[in-house]
Short mmCIF file of N, CA and C in Angstrom, two decimals:
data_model
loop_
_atom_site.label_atom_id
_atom_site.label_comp_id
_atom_site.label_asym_id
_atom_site.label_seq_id
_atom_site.Cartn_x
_atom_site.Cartn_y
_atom_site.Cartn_z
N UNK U 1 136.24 124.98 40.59
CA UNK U 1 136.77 123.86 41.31
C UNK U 1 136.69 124.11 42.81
N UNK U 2 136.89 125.42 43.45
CA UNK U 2 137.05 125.89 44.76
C UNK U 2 135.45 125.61 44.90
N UNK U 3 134.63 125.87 44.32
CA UNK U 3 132.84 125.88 45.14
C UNK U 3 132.93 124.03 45.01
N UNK U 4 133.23 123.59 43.86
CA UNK U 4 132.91 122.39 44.05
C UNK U 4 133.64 121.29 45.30
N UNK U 5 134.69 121.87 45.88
CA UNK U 5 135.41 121.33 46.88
C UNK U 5 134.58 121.96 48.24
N UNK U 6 133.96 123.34 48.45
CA UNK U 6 133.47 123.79 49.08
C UNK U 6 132.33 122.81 49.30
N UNK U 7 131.22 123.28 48.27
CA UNK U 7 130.24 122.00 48.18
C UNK U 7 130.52 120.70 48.72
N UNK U 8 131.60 119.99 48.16
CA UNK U 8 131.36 118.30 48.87
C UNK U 8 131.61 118.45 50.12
N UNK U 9 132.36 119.66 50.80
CA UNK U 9 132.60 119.30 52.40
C UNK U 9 131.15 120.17 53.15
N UNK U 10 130.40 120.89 52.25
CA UNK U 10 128.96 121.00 53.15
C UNK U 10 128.43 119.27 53.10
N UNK U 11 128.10 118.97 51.69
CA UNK U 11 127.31 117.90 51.78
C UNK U 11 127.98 117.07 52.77
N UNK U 12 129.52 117.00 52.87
CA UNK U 12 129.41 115.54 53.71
C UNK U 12 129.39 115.74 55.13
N UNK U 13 129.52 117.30 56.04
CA UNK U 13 128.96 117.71 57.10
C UNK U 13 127.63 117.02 57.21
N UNK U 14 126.86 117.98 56.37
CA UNK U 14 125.43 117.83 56.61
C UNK U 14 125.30 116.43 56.52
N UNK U 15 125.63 115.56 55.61
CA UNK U 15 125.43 114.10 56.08
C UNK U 15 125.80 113.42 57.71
N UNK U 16 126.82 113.54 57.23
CA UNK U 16 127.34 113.56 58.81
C UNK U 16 126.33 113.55 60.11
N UNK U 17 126.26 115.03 60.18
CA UNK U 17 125.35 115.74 61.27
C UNK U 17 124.35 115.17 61.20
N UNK U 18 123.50 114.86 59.89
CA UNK U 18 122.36 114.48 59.74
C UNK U 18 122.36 112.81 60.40
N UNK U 19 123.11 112.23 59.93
CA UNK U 19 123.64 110.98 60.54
C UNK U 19 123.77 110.53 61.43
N UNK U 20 124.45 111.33 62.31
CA UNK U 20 124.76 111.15 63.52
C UNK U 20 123.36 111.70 64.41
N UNK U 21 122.52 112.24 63.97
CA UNK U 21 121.46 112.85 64.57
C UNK U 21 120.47 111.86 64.76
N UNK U 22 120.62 111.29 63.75
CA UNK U 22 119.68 109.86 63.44
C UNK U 22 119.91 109.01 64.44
N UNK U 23 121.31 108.56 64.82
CA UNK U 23 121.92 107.77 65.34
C UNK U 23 121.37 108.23 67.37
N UNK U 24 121.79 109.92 67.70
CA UNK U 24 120.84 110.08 68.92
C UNK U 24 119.58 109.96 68.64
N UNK U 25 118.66 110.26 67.87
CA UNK U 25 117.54 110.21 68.39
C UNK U 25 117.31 108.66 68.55
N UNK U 26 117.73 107.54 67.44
CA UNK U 26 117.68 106.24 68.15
C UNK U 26 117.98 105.47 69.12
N UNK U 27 119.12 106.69 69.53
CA UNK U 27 119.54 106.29 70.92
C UNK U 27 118.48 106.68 71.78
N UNK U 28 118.10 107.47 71.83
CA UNK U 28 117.09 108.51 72.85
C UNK U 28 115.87 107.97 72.68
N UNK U 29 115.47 106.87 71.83
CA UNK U 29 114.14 106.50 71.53
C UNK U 29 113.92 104.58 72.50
N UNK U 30 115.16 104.42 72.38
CA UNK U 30 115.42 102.95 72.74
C UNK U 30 114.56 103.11 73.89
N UNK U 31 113.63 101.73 74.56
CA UNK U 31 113.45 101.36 75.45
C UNK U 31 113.90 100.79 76.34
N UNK U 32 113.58 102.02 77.42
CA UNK U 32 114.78 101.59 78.66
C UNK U 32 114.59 99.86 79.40
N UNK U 33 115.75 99.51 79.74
CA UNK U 33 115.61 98.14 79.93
C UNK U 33 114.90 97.82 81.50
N UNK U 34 114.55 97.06 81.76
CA UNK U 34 113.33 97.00 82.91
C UNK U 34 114.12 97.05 84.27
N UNK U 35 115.80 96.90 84.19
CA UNK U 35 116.37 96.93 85.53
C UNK U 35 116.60 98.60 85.56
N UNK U 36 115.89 99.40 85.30
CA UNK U 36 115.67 100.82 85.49
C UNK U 36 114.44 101.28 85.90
N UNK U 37 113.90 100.61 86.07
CA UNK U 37 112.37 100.36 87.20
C UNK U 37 112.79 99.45 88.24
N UNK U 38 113.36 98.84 88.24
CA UNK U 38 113.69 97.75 89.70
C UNK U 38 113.87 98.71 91.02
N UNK U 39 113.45 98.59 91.71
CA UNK U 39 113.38 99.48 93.15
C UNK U 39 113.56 98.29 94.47
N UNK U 40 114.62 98.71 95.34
CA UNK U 40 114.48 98.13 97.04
C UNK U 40 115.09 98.84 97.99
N UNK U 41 113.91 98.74 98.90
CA UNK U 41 113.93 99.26 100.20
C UNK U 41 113.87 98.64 101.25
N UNK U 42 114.20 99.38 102.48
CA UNK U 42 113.61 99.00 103.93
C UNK U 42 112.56 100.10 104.20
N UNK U 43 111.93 99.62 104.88
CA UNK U 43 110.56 100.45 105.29
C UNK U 43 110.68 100.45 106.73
N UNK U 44 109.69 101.16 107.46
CA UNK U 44 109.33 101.05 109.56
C UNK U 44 110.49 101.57 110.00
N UNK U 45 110.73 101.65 111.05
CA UNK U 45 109.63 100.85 112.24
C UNK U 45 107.96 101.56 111.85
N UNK U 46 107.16 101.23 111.63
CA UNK U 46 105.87 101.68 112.00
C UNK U 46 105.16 100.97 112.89
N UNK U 47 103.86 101.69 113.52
CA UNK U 47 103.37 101.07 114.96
C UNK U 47 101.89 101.65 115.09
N UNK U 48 101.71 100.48 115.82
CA UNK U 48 99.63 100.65 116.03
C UNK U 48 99.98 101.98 116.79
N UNK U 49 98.36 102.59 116.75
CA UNK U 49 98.26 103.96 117.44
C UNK U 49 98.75 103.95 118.46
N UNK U 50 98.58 102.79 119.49
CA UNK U 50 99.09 102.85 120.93
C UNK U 50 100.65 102.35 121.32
N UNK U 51 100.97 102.02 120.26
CA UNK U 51 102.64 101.54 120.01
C UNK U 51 102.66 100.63 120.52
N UNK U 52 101.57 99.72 120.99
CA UNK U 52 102.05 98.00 121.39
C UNK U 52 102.45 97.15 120.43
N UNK U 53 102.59 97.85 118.96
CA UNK U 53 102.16 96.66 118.26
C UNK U 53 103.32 97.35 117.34
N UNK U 54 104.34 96.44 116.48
CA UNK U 54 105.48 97.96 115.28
C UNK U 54 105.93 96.60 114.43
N UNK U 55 106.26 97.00 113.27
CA UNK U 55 106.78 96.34 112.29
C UNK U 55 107.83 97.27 111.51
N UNK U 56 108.51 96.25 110.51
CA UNK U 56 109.15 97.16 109.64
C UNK U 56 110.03 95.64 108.75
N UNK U 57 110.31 96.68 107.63
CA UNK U 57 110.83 95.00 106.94
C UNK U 57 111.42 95.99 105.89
N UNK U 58 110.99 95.08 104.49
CA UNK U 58 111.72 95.53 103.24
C UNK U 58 110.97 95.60 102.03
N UNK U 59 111.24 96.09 101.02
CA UNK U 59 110.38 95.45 99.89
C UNK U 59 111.55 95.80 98.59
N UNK U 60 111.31 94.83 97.76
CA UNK U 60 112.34 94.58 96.76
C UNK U 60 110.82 94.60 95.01
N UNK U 61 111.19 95.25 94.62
CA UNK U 61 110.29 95.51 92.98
C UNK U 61 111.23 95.25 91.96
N UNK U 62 111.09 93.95 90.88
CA UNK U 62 111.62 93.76 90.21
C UNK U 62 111.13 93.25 88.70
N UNK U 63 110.98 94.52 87.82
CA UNK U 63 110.07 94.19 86.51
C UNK U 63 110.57 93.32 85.18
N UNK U 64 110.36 92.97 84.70
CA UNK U 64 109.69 92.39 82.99
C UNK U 64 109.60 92.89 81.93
N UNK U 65 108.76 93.43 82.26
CA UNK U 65 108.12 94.85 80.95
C UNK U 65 107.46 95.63 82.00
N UNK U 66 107.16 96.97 80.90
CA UNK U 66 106.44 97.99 81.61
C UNK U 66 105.06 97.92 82.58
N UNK U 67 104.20 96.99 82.75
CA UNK U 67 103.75 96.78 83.75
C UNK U 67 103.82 95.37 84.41
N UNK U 68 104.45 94.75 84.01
CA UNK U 68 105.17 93.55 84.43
C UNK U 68 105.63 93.34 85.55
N UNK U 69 105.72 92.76 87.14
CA UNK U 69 107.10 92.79 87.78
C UNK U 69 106.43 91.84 88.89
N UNK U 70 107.39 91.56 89.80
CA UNK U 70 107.52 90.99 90.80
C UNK U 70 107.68 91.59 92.06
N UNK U 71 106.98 91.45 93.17
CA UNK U 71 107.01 92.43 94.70
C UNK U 71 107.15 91.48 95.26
N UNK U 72 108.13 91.42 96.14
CA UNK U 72 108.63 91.05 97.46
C UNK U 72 108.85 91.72 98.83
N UNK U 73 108.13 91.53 99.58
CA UNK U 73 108.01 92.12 100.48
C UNK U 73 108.54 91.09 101.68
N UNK U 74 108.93 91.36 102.99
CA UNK U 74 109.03 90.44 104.12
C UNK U 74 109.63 91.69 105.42
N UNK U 75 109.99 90.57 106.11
CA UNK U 75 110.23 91.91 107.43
C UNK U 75 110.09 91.29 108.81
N UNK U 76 109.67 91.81 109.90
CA UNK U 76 109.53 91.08 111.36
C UNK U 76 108.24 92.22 111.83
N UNK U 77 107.36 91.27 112.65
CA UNK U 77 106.22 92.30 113.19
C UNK U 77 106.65 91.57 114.54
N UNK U 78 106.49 92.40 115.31
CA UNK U 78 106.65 92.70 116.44
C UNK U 78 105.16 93.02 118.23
N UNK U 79 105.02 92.21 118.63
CA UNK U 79 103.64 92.32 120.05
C UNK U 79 104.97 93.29 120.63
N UNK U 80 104.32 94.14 121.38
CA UNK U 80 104.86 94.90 122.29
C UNK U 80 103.90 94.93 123.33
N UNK U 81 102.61 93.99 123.77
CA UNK U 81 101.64 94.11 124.56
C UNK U 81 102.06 93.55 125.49
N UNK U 82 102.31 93.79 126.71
CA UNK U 82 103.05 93.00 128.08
C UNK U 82 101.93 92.38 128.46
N UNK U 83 100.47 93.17 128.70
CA UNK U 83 99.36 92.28 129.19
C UNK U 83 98.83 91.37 128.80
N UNK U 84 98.02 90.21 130.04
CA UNK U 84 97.83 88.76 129.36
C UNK U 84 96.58 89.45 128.58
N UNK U 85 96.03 88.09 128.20
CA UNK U 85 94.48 88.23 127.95
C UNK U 85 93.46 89.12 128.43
N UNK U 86 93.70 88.12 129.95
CA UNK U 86 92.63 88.39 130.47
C UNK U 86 92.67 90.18 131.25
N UNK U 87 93.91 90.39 130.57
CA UNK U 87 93.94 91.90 131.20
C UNK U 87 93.85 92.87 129.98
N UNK U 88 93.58 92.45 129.23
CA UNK U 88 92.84 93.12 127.51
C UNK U 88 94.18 92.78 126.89
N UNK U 89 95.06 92.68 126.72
CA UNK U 89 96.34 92.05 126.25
C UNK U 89 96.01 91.89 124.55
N UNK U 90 96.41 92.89 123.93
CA UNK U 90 96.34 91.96 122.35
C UNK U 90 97.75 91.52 121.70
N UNK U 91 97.35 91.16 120.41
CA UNK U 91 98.54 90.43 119.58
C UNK U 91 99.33 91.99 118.75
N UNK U 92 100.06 91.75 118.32
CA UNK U 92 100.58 92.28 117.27
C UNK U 92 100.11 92.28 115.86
N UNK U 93 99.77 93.03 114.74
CA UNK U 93 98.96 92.51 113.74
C UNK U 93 99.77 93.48 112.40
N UNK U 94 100.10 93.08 111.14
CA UNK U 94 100.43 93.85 109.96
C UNK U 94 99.64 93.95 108.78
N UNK U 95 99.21 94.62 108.17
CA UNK U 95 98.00 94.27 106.89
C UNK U 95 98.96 95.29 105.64
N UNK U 96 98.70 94.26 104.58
CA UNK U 96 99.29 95.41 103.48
C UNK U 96 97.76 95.54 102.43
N UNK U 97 98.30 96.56 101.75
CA UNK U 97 97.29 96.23 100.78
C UNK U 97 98.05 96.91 99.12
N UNK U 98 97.48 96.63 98.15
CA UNK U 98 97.92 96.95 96.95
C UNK U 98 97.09 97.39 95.98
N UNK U 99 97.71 98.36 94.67
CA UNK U 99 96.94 98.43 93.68
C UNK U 99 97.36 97.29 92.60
N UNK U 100 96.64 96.95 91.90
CA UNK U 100 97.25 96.22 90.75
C UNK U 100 97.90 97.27 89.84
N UNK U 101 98.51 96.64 88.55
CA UNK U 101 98.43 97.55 87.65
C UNK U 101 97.35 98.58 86.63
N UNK U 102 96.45 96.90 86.55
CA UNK U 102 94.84 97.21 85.99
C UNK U 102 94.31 98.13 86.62
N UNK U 103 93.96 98.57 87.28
CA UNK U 103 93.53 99.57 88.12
C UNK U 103 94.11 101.10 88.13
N UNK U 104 93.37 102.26 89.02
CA UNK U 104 93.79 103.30 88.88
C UNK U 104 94.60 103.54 90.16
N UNK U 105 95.58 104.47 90.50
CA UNK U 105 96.23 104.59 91.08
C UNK U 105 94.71 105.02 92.93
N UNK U 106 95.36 104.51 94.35
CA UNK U 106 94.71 104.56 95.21
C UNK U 106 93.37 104.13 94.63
N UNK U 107 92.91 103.21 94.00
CA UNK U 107 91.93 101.87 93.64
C UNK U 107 92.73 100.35 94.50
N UNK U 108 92.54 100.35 95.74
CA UNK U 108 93.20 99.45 96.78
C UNK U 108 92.07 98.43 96.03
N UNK U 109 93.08 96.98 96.48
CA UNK U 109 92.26 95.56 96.09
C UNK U 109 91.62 95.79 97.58
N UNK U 110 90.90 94.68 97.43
CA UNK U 110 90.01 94.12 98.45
C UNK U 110 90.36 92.86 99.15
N UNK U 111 91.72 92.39 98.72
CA UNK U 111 92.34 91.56 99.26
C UNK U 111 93.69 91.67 100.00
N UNK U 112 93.97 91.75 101.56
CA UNK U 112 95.04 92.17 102.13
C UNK U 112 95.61 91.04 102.42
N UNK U 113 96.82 91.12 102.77
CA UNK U 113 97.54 90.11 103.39
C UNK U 113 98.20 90.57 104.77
N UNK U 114 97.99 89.89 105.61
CA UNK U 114 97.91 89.93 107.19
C UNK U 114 99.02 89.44 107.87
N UNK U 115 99.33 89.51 108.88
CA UNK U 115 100.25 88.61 109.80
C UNK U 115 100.31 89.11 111.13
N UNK U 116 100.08 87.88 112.22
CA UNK U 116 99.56 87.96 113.26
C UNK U 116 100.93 87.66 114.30
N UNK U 117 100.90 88.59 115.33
CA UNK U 117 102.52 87.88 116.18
C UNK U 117 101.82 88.01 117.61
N UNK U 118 101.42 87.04 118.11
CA UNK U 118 101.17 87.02 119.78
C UNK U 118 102.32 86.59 120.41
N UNK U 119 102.61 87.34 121.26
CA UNK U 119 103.46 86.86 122.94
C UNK U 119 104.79 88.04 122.51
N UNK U 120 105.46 88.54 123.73
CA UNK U 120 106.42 89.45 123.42
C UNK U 120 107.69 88.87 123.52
N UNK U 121 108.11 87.34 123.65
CA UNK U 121 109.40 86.82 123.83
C UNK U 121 110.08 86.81 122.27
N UNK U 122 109.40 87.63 121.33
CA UNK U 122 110.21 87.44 120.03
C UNK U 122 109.05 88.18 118.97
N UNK U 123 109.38 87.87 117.37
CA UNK U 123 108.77 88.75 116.54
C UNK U 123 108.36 87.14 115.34
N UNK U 124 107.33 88.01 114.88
CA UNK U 124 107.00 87.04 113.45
C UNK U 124 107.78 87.34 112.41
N UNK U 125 108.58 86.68 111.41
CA UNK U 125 109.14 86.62 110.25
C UNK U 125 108.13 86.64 109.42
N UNK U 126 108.01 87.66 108.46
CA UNK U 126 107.19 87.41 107.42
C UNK U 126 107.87 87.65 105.79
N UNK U 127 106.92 86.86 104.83
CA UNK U 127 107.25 87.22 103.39
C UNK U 127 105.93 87.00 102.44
N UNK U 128 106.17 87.62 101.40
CA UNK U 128 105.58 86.94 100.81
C UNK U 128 105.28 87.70 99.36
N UNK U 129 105.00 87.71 98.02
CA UNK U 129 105.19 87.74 96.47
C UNK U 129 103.79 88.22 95.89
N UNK U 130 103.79 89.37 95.84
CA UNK U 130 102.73 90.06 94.52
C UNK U 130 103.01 89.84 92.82
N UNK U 131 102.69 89.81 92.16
CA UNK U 131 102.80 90.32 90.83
C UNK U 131 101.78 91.18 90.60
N UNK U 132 102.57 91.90 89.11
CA UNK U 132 102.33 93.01 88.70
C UNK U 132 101.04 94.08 89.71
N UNK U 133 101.91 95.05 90.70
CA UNK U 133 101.89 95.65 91.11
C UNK U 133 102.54 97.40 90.92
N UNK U 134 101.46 98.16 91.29
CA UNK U 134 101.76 99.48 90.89
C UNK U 134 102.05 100.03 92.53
N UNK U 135 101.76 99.92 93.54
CA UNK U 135 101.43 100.38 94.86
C UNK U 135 101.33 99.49 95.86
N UNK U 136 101.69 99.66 96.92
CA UNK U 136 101.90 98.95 98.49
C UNK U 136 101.60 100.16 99.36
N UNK U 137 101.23 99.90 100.07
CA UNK U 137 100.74 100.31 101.84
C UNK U 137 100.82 99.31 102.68
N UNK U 138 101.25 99.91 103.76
CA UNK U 138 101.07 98.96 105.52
C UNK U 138 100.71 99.71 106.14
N UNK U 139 100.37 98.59 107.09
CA UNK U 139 99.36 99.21 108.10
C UNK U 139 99.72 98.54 109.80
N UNK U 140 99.87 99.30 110.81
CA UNK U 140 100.05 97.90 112.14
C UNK U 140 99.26 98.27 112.99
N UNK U 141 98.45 97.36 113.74
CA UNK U 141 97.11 97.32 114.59
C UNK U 141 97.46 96.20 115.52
N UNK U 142 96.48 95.95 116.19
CA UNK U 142 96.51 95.23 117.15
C UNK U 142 95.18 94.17 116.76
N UNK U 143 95.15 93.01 117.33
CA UNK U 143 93.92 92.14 117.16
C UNK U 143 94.20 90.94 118.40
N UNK U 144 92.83 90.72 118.70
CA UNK U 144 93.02 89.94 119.80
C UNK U 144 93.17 88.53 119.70
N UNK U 145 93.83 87.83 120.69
CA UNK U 145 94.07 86.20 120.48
C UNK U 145 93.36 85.54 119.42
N UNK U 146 92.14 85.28 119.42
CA UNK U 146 91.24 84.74 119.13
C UNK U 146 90.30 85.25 117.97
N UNK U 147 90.60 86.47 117.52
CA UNK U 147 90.52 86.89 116.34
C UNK U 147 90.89 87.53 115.60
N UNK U 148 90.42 88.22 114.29
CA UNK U 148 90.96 89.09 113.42
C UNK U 148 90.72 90.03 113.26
N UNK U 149 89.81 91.28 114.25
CA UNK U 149 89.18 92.16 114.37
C UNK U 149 90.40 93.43 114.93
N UNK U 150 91.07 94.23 114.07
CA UNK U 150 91.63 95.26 114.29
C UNK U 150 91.44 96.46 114.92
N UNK U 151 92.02 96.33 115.85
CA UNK U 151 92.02 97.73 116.51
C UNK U 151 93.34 98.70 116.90
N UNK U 152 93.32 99.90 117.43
CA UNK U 152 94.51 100.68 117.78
C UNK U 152 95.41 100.62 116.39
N UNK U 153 94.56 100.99 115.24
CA UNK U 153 95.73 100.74 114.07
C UNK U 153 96.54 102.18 113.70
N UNK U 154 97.90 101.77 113.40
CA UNK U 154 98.34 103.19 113.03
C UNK U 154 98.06 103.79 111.40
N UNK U 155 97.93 104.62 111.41
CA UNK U 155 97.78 105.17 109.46
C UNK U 155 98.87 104.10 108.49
N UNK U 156 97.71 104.06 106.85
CA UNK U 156 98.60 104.09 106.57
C UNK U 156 100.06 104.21 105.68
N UNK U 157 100.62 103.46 105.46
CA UNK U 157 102.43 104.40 105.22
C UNK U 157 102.86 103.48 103.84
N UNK U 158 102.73 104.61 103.00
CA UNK U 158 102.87 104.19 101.36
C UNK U 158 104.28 103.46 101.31
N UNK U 159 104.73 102.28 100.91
CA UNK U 159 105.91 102.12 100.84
C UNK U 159 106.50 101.77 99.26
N UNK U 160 105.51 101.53 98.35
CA UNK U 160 105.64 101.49 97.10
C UNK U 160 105.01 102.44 96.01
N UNK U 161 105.13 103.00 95.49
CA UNK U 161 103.83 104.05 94.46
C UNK U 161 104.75 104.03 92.91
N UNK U 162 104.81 103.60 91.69
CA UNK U 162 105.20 103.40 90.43
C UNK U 162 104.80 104.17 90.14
N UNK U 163 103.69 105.28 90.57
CA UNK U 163 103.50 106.11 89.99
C UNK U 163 103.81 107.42 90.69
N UNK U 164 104.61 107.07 91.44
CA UNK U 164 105.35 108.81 92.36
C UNK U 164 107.11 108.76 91.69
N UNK U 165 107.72 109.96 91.22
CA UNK U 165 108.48 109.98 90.90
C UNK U 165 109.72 109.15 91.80
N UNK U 166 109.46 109.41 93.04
CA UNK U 166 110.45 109.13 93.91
C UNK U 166 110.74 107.96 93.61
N UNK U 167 110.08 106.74 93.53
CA UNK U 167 110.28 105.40 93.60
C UNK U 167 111.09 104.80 92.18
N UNK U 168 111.39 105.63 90.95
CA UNK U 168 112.05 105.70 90.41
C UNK U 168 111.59 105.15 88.56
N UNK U 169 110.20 104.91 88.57
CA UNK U 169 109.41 104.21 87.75
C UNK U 169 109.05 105.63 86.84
N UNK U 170 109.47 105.82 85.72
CA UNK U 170 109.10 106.47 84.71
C UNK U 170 108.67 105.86 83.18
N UNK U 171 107.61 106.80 81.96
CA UNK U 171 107.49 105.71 80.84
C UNK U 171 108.37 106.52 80.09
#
C-alpha cells in the first residue's frame, strides 16, 4: 500500500511537471505581438559638410506582422546659408533613402525622398510615410536655388536598421 501511495504521488508530480512544462514552452513559443517591434525616435541635428545646411526630426516604426509596418518620419530642415545667390548662396537640402523589406540589408532603393528649404528667416516642416521598411538613412547637403544638384553633403547617418539589435526588432 506504502509503494502504491508512493507511486501515485511520482505519477502525479511527473504529470504535473510534465504539464506545466508544456504549458512554458507554449508560452515561450507564442508569437510576440507586433507592438514589440514598434520603435520611435528623434534623430540630428545633422549637417552638410560645411554646416550651412542641418536637419533633424523624428521617426516613429510601427508594425503588422513580421515584415509588415508603417515609417513615419518628419522633422524641420534648416538653410543656414546667409549668402544671396549671386554670392554662391545655396538652399538647405535633406535626402533619405531606404531598404525595403524585399531586399537585402544596405540594398538602398533608388528612390529618395528630398526636401528643399531656401532663405534663413525659418525652416521647412517635413513628413512623410514608407511602408514595409527594414532601414532609413539621411543625408543633408546643400543645392542651389534653381536646382537639385547636391553638394557639401554630410555622411550618411543610419537612423533606422530592423536588422541591428539596437533598434529593438528581433524574430
Amino acid at each position: 500500500m506504502r509503494i502504491r501511495n508512493v507511486l501515485g504521488v511520482v505519477a502525479t508530480a511527473t504529470a504535473l511537471t510534465i504539464g506545466m512544462g508544456a504549458v512554458a514552452s507554449a508560452a515561450n513559443a507564442a508569437p510576440l505581438s507586433s507592438n514589440d517591434w514598434d520603435y520611435d525616435d528623434d534623430w540630428g541635428y545633422y549637417y552638410s559638410n560645411n554646416g550651412k545646411a542641418k536637419a533633424k526630426g523624428w521617426i516613429d516604426v510601427e508594425y503588422d506582422d513580421e515584415e509588415s509596418n508603417t515609417v513615419r518620419i518628419g522633422g524641420k530642415l534648416f538653410d543656414r546659408d546667409y549668402r544671396t545667390e549671386h554670392q554662391g548662396g545655396k538652399c538647405g537640402y535633406v535626402a533619405f533613402r531606404y531598404v525595403s523589406w524585399d531586399d537585402e540589408e544596405d540594398d538602398w532603393s533608388s528612390s529618395y525622398k528630398t526636401y528643399k528649404q531656401c532663405g534663413t528667416d525659418g525652416w521647412k516642416n517635413f513628413k512623410f510615410t514608407r511602408h514595409d521598411v527594414a532601414q532609413v538613412e539621411v543625408k543633408v547637403c546643400q543645392v542651389g536655388l534653381h536646382h537639385n544638384f547636391a553638394t557639401k553633403c554630410g555622411s550618411w547617418h543610419e537612423i533606422y536598421n530592423a536588422w541591428d539589435d539596437e533598434f529593438g526588432y528581433t524574430i
